[in-house]
Each structure stands twice: as structure tokens, then as C-alpha cells.
mmCIF file of C-alpha atoms and ligand atoms in Angstrom:
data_model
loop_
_atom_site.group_PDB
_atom_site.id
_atom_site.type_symbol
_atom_site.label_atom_id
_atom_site.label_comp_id
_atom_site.label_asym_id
_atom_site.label_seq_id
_atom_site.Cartn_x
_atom_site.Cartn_y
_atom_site.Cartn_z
ATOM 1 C CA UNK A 10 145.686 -21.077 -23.116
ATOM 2 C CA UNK A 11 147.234 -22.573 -19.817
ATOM 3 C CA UNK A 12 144.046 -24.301 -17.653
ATOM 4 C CA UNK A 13 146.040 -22.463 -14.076
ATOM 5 C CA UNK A 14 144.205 -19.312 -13.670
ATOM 6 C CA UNK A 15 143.643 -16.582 -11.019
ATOM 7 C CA UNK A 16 140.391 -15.025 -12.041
ATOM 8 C CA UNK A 17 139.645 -11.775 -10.849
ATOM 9 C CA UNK A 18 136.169 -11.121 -9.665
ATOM 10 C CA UNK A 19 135.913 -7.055 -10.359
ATOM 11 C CA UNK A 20 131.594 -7.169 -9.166
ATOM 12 C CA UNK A 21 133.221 -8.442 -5.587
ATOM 13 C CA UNK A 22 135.828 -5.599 -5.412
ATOM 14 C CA UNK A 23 132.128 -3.083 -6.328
ATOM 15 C CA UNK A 24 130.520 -5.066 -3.315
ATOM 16 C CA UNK A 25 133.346 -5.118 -1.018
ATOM 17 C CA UNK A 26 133.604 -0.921 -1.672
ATOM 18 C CA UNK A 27 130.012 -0.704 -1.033
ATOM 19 C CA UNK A 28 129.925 -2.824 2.451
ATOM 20 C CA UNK A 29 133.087 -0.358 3.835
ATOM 21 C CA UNK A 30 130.709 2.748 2.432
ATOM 22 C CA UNK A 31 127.794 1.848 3.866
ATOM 23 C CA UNK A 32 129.793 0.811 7.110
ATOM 24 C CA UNK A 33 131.812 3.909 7.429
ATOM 25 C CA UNK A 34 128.523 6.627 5.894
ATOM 26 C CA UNK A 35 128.601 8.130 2.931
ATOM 27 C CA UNK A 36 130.381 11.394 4.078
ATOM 28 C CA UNK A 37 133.557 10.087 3.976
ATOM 29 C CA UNK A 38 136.115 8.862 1.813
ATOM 30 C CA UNK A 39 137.254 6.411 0.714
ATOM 31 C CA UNK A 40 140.911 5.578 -0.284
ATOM 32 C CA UNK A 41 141.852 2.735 -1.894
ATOM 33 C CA UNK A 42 145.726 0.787 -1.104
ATOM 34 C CA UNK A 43 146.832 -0.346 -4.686
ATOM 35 C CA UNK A 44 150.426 -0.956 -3.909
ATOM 36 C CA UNK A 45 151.961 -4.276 -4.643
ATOM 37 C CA UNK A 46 150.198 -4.441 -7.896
ATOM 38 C CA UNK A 47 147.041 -4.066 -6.134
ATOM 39 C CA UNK A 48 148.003 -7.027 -3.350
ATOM 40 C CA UNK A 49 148.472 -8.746 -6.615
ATOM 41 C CA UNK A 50 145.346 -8.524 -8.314
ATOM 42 C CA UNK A 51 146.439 -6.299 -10.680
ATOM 43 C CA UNK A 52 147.215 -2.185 -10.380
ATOM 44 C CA UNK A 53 145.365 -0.612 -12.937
ATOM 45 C CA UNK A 54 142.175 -2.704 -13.505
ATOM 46 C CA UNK A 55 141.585 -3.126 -10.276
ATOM 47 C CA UNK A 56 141.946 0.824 -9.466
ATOM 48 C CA UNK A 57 139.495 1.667 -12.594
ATOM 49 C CA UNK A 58 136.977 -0.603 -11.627
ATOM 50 C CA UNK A 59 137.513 0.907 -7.801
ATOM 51 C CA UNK A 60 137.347 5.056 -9.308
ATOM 52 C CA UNK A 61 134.160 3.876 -11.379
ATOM 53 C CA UNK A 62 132.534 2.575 -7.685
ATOM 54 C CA UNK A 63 133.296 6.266 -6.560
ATOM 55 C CA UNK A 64 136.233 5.048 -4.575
ATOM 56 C CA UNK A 65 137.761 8.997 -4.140
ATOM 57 C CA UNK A 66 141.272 7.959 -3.531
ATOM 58 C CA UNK A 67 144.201 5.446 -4.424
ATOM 59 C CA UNK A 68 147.495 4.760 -2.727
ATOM 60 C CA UNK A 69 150.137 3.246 -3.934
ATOM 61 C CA UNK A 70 153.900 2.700 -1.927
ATOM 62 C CA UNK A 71 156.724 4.101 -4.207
ATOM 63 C CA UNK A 72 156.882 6.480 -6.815
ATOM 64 C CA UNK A 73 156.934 4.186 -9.776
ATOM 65 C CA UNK A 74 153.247 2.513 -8.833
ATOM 66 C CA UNK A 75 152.009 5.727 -9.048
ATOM 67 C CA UNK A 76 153.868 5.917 -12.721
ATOM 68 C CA UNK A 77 152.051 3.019 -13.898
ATOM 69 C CA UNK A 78 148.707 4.565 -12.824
ATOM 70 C CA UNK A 79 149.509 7.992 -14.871
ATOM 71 C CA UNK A 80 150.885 6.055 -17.659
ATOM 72 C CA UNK A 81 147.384 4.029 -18.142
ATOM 73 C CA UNK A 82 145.587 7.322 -17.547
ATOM 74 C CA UNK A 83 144.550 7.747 -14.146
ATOM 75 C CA UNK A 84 144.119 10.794 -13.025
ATOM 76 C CA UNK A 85 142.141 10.672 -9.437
ATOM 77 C CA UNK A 86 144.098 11.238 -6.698
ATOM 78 C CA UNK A 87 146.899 9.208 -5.870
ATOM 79 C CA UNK A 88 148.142 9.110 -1.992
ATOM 80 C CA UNK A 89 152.242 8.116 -1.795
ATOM 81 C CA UNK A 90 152.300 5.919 1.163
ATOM 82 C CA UNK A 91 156.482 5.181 1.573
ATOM 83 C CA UNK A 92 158.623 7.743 1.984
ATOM 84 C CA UNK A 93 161.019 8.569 -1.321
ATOM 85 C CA UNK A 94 164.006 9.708 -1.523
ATOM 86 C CA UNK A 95 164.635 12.987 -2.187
ATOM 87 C CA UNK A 96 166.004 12.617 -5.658
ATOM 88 C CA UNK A 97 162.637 11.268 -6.617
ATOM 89 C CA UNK A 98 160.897 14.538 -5.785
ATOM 90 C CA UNK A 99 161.012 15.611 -8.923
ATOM 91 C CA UNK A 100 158.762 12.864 -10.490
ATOM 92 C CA UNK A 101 156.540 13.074 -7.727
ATOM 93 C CA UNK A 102 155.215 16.620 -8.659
ATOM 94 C CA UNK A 103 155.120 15.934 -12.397
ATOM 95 C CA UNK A 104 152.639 13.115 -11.659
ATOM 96 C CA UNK A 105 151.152 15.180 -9.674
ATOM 97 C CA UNK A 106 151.461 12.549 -6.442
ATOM 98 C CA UNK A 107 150.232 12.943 -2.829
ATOM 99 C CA UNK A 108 153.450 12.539 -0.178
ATOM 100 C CA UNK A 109 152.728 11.313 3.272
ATOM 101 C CA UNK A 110 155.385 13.525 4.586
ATOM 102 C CA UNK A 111 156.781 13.189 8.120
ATOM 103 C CA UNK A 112 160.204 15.071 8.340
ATOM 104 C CA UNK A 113 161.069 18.621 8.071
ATOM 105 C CA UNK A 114 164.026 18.080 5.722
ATOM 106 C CA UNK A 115 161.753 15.873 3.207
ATOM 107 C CA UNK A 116 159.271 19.073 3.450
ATOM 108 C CA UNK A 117 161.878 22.055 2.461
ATOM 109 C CA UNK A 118 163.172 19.591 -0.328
ATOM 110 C CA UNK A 119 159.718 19.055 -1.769
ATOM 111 C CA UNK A 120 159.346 22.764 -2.014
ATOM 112 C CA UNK A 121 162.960 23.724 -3.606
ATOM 113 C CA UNK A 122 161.411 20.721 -6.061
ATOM 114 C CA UNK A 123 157.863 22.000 -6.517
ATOM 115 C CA UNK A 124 159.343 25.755 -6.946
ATOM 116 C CA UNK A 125 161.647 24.123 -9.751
ATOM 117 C CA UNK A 126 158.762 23.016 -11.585
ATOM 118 C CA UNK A 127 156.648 26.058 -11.064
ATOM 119 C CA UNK A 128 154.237 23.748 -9.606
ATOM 120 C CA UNK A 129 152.601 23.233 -6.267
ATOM 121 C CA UNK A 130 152.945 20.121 -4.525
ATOM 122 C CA UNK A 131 149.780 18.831 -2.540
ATOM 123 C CA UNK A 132 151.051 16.371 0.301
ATOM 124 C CA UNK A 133 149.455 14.793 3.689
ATOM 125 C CA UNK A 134 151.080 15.295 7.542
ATOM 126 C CA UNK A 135 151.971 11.603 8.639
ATOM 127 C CA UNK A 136 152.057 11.231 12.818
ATOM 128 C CA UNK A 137 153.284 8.235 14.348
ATOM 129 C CA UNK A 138 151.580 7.426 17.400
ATOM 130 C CA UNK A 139 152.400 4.045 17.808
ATOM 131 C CA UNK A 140 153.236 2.195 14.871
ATOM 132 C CA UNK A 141 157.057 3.305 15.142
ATOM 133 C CA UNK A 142 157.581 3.199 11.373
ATOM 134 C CA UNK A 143 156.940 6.390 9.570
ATOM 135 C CA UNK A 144 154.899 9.758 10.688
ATOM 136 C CA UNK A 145 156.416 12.821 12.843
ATOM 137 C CA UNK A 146 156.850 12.593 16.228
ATOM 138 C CA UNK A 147 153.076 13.825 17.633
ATOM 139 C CA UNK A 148 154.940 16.910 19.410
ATOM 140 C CA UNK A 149 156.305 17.985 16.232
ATOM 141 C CA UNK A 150 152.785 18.098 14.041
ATOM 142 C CA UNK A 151 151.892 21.328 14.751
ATOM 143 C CA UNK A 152 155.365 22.946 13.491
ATOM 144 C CA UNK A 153 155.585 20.691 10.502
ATOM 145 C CA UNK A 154 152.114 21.532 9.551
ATOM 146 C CA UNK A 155 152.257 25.157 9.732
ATOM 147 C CA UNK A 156 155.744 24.878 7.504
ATOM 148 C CA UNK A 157 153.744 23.045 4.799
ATOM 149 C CA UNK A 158 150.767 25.944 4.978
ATOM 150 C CA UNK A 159 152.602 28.732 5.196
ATOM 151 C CA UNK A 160 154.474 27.181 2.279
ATOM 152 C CA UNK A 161 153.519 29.212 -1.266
ATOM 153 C CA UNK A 162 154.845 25.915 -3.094
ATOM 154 C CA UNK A 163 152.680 23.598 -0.670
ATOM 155 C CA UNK A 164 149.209 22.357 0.118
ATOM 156 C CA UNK A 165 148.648 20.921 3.417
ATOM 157 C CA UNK A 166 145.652 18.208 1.999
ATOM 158 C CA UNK A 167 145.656 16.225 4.880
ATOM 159 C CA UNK A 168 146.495 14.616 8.440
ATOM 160 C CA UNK A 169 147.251 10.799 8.925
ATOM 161 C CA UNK A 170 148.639 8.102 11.385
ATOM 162 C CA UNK A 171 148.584 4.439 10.547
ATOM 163 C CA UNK A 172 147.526 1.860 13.035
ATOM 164 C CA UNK A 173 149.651 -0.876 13.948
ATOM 165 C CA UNK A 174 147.526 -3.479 15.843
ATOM 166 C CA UNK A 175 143.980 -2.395 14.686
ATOM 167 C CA UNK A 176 142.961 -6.181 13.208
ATOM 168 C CA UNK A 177 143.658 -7.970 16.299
ATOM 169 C CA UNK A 178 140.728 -8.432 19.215
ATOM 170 C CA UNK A 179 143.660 -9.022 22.018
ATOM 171 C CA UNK A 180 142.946 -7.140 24.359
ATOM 172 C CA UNK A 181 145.841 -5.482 25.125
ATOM 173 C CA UNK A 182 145.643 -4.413 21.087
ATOM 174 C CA UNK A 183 142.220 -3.356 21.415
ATOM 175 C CA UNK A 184 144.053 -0.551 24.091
ATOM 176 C CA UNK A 185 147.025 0.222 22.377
ATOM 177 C CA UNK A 186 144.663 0.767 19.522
ATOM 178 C CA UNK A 187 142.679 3.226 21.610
ATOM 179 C CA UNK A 188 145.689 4.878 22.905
ATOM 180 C CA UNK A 189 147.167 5.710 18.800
ATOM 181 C CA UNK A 190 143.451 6.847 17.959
ATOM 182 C CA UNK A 191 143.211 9.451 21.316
ATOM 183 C CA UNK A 192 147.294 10.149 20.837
ATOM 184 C CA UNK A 193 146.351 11.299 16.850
ATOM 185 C CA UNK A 194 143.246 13.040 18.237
ATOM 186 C CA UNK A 195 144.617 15.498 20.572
ATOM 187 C CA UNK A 196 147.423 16.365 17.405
ATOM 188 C CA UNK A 197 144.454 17.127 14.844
ATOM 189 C CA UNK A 198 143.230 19.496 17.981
ATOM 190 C CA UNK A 199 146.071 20.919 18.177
ATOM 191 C CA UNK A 200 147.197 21.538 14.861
ATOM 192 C CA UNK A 201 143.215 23.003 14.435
ATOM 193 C CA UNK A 202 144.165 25.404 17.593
ATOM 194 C CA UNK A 203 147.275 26.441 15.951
ATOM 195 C CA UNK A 204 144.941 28.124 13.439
ATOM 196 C CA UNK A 205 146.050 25.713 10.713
ATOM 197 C CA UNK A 206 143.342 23.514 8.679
ATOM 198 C CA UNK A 207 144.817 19.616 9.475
ATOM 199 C CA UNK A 208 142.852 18.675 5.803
ATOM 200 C CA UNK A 209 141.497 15.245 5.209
ATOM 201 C CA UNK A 210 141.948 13.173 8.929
ATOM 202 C CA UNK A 211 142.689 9.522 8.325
ATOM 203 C CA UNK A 212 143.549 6.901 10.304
ATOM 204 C CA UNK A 213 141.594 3.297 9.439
ATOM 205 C CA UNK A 214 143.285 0.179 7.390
ATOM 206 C CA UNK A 215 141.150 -2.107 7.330
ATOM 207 C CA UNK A 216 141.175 -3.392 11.050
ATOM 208 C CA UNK A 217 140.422 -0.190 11.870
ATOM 209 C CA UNK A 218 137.259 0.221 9.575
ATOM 210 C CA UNK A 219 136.239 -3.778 10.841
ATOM 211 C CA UNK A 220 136.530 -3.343 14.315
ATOM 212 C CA UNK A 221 137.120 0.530 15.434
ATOM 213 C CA UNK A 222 134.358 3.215 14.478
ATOM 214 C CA UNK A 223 136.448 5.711 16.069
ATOM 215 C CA UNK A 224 139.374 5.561 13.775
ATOM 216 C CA UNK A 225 137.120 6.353 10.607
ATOM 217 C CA UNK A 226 137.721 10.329 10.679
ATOM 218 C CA UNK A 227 137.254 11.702 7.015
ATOM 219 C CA UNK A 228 138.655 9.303 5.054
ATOM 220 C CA UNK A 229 139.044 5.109 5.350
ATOM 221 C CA UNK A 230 141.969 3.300 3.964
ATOM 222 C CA UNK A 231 141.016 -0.487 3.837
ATOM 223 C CA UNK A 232 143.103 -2.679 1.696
ATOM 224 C CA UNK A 233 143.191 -6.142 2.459
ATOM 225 C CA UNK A 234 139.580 -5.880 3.416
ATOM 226 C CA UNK A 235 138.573 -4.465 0.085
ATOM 227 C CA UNK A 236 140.758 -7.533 -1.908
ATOM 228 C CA UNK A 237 138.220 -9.676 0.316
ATOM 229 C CA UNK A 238 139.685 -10.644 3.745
ATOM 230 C CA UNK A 239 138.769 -9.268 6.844
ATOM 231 C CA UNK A 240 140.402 -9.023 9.965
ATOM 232 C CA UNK A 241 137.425 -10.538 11.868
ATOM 233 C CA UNK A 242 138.354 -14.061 10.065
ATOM 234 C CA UNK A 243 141.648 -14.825 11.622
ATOM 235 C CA UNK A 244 141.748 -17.614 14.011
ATOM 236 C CA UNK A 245 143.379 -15.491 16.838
ATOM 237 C CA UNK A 246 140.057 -13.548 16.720
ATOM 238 C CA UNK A 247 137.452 -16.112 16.555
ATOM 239 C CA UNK A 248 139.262 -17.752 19.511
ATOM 240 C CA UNK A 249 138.876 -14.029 21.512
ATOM 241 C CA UNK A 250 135.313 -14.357 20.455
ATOM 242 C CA UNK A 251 133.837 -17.182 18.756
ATOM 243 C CA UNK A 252 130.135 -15.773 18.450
ATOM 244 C CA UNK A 253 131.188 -12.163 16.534
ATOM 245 C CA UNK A 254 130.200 -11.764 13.205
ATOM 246 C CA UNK A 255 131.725 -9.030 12.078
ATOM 247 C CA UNK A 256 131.493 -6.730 8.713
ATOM 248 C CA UNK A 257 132.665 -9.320 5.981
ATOM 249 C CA UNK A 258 133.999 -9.188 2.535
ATOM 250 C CA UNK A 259 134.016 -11.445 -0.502
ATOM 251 C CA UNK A 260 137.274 -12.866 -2.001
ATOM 252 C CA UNK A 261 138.059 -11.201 -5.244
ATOM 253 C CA UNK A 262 140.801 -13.762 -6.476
ATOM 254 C CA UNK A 263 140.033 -17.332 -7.178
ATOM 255 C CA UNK A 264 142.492 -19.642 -8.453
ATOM 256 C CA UNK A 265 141.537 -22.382 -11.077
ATOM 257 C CA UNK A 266 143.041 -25.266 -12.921
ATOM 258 C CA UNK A 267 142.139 -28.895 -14.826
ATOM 259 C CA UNK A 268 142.573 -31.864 -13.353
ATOM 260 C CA UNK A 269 145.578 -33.613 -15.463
ATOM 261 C CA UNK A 270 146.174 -36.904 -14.014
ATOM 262 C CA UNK A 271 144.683 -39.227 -11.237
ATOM 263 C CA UNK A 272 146.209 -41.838 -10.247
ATOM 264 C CA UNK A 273 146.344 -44.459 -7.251
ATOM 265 C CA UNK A 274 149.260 -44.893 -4.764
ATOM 266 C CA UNK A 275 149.798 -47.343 -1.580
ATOM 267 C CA UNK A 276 150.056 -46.280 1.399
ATOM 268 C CA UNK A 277 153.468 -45.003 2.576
ATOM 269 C CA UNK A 278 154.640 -44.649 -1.017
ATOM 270 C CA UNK A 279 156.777 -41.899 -1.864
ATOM 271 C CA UNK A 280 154.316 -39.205 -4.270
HETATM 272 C C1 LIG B 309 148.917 -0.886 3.338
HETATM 273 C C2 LIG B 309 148.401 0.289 4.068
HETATM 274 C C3 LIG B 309 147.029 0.386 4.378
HETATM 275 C C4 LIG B 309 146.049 -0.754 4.157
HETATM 276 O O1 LIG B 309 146.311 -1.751 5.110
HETATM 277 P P1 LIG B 309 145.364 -3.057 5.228
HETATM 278 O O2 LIG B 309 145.800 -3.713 6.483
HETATM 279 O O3 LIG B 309 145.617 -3.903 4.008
HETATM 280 O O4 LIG B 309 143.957 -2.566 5.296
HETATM 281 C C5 LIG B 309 146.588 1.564 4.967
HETATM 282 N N1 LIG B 309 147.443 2.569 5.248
HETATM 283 C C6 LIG B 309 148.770 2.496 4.989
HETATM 284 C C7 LIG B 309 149.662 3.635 5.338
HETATM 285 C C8 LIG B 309 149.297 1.357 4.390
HETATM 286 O O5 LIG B 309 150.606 1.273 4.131
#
């Protein structure tokens, strides 16, 4: 066997779980970002070792991560981060995947899809407030949620926006940060006043569940925190403030090798 290795350390991913649960309380979940092969650590280990540490949710970004998952026999919950294309729908409800929707049109195609299949479709409300990327504009929540409700084909599971700046201590990110989180407050109230049940509320990546308790809602997303990395180590943060010590996580990848050859060279020679 080749001596280069990236070893996976499975016991740091169960740590790393635990630090974010006992940092966020045990009332709320916990979803897990598996896209990119798991950040490249590997989809489907990685996610069973995550579902056996009572992670309640995974994510992955297109519709043939979540494939992989169902094809190695996962069966928890599985959140579809990207948006598909339509023609895709109809693999999304025979895996039985969870759409962050954000556009009427996507919505009335998932339900000619779901009806096709005689099948209901369970999908989360995605609200921009800042990030510019994907999510509904935050004036259009309330009438987007109500369509998937009222929808005999659709569940409304949950609510989510998806901070932009969260894992920077700038302070002019700390406030924009504020201003998504009170932005995607005020549309959960609303969509609650409208009589409709906004689901699961989730907002924190892992920026969010290092440095903002107010973005934790229901449900945390950390990814790159969970693979080991947090936000509080980049030098742009230390610099904003050199004595924090924030929550920290333990690298799951380590990359090995054998030593082949030493030898000496002069000074200015060309290695
Ligand atoms: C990738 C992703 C996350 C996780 O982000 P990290 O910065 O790795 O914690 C959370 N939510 C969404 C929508 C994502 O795409």
C-alpha cells in the first residue's frame, strides 16, 4: 500500500458533534453539511458515523449526493441545499429529499412532480436576507409559505436563511450579521401571524454557531466546524481579538507519508 495517506479520525468528528451540542443545548438540531464528499472526507462514512452521534440531519448540494447517500442506505433526513433544476424533481421525491425552495415557479413544479408520483414532497422555505445568493425575497415568505401549506402534495418542514459573513469578528460583519438574523426574525413572525407553522427555523453555519447565539433557532448547520476548523482560528480574527478563545474543534483529517530520500544541497542550488 502507498505510505501518502489522509487518515480520517471518525472519534474527532463524535467530539466535534458533541462540543456544537453541548454549545447550542440539547433541544435543537443538529444538521450536518455533507456536500463535496463530505468537504472531502468522505460522504457516506463520515455521515454514518455523524447519524450514529444522533446528528438529526444531513445536507448535501445537488441531487446526486443525496443519491449516493440512498444508494449506501441512508435513510435520515437529507436537506437539498442548491437549487435543481426542475427536470430533476422527479428524483428528488423518489429519494425522498428535502428542497430548500425559494421561488414560486420551483414550488408549483415540485407539486405537478410530487402529484405524479402520488407522493408528498417535504421541502424547507429559503429567505435571503443578505447573502444575495439563494432564498425568497423576505417580503415574499409569507405568500410562498402559505402556497407550500395549503399545498395537498406539500409539507412546509421548515424556514431557513444562510449567513454570509457570520465567521468574521469585523465589525462591520458582526452588524451585517445582526441585521440578516433580525431581517429573518421578523419573516418567521410573520409567516407565524399569517397563521402558517414556519417548521424547523435555521439559520447557523458554523460562524454562526462559533460566534452568534442568536442565530441558533431550532436547528444548527455547522460544516467546516464539525470537519475540525473553526472560524475563531483565522488570522483576521485573532488580529480583531488576540485574547478570545473561542468554542474549538479538532481536525478530523491528517495527512501522512514516509520519508523516501534525504539528501544535502548548497546553498542557492536549484532543488
Ligand atoms: C455549506 C453550507 C453550510 C455550512 O457552512 P460552513 O461555513 O462550512 O459551516 C450551511 N448552510 C448552507 C446553506 C450551506 O450551503
Amino acid at each position: 500500500m502507498r505510505a501518502t495517506k489522509a487518515i480520517v479520525y471518525l472519534g474527532n468528528l463524535r467530539r466535534n458533534i458533541q462540543a456544537a451540542r453541548n454549545k447550542a443545548g440539547t433541544h435543537r438540531k443538529i444538521c450536518f453539511p455533507v456536500k463535496a464528499d463530505a468537504y472531502g472526507h468522505g460522504a457516506v462514512p463520515l455521515s454514518r458515523t455523524a447519524l450514529d452521534a444522533g446528528v438529526e440531519y444531513l445536507a448535501v448540494a445537488i441531487v446526486s449526493e443525496g443519491a449516493d447517500l440512498r444508494s449506501a442506505g441512508i435513510n435520515a433526513p437529507i436537506l437539498l441545499f442548491a437549487q435543481s433544476l426542475p427536470e430533476e424533481l422527479p428524483d428528488i421525491v423518489s429519494l425522498g429529499l428535502i428542497p430548500l425552495v425559494s421561488d414560486g415557479v420551483f414550488i408549483e413544479e415540485a407539486e405537478r412532480a410530487a402529484e405524479r408520483a402520488k407522493k408528498k414532497l417535504t421541502m424547507h422555505l429559503k429567505v435571503n436576507t443578505g447573502m444575495g445568493r439563494l432564498g425568497c425575497r423576505p417580503e415574499d415568505a409569507v405568500a410562498l409559505a402559505t402556497k407550500i401549506a395549503s399545498s395537498k402534495w406539500l409539507t412546509l418542514e421548515g424556514t431557513a436563511t444562510h449567513l454570509s459573513v457570520s465567521d468574521s469578528l469585523d465589525p462591520g460583519d458582526l452588524a451585517y450579521t445582526k441585521e440578516q438574523l433580525s431581517r429573518f426574525r421578523e419573516v418567521v413572525d410573520s409567516i407565524k401571524k399569517a397563521g402558517v407553522n414556519p417548521g424547523i427555523v435555521h439559520a447557523a453555519n458554523s460562524g454562526g454557531v462559533v460566534f452568534h447565539e442568536e442565530s441558533y433557532f431550532d436547528m444548527i448547520r455547522p460544516g467546516i466546524f464539525l470537519y475540525g476548523y473553526s472560524p475563531g482560528d483565522q488570522p483576521g480574527n485573532q488580529r480583531a481579538n488576540p485574547s478570545a478563545k473561542w468554542l474549538s474543534a479538532e481536525p478530523l483529517m491528517e495527512f501522512c507519508t514516509a520519508v523516501v530520500s534525504i539528501k544535502k544541497a548548497k546553498k542557492g542550488e536549484a532543488i
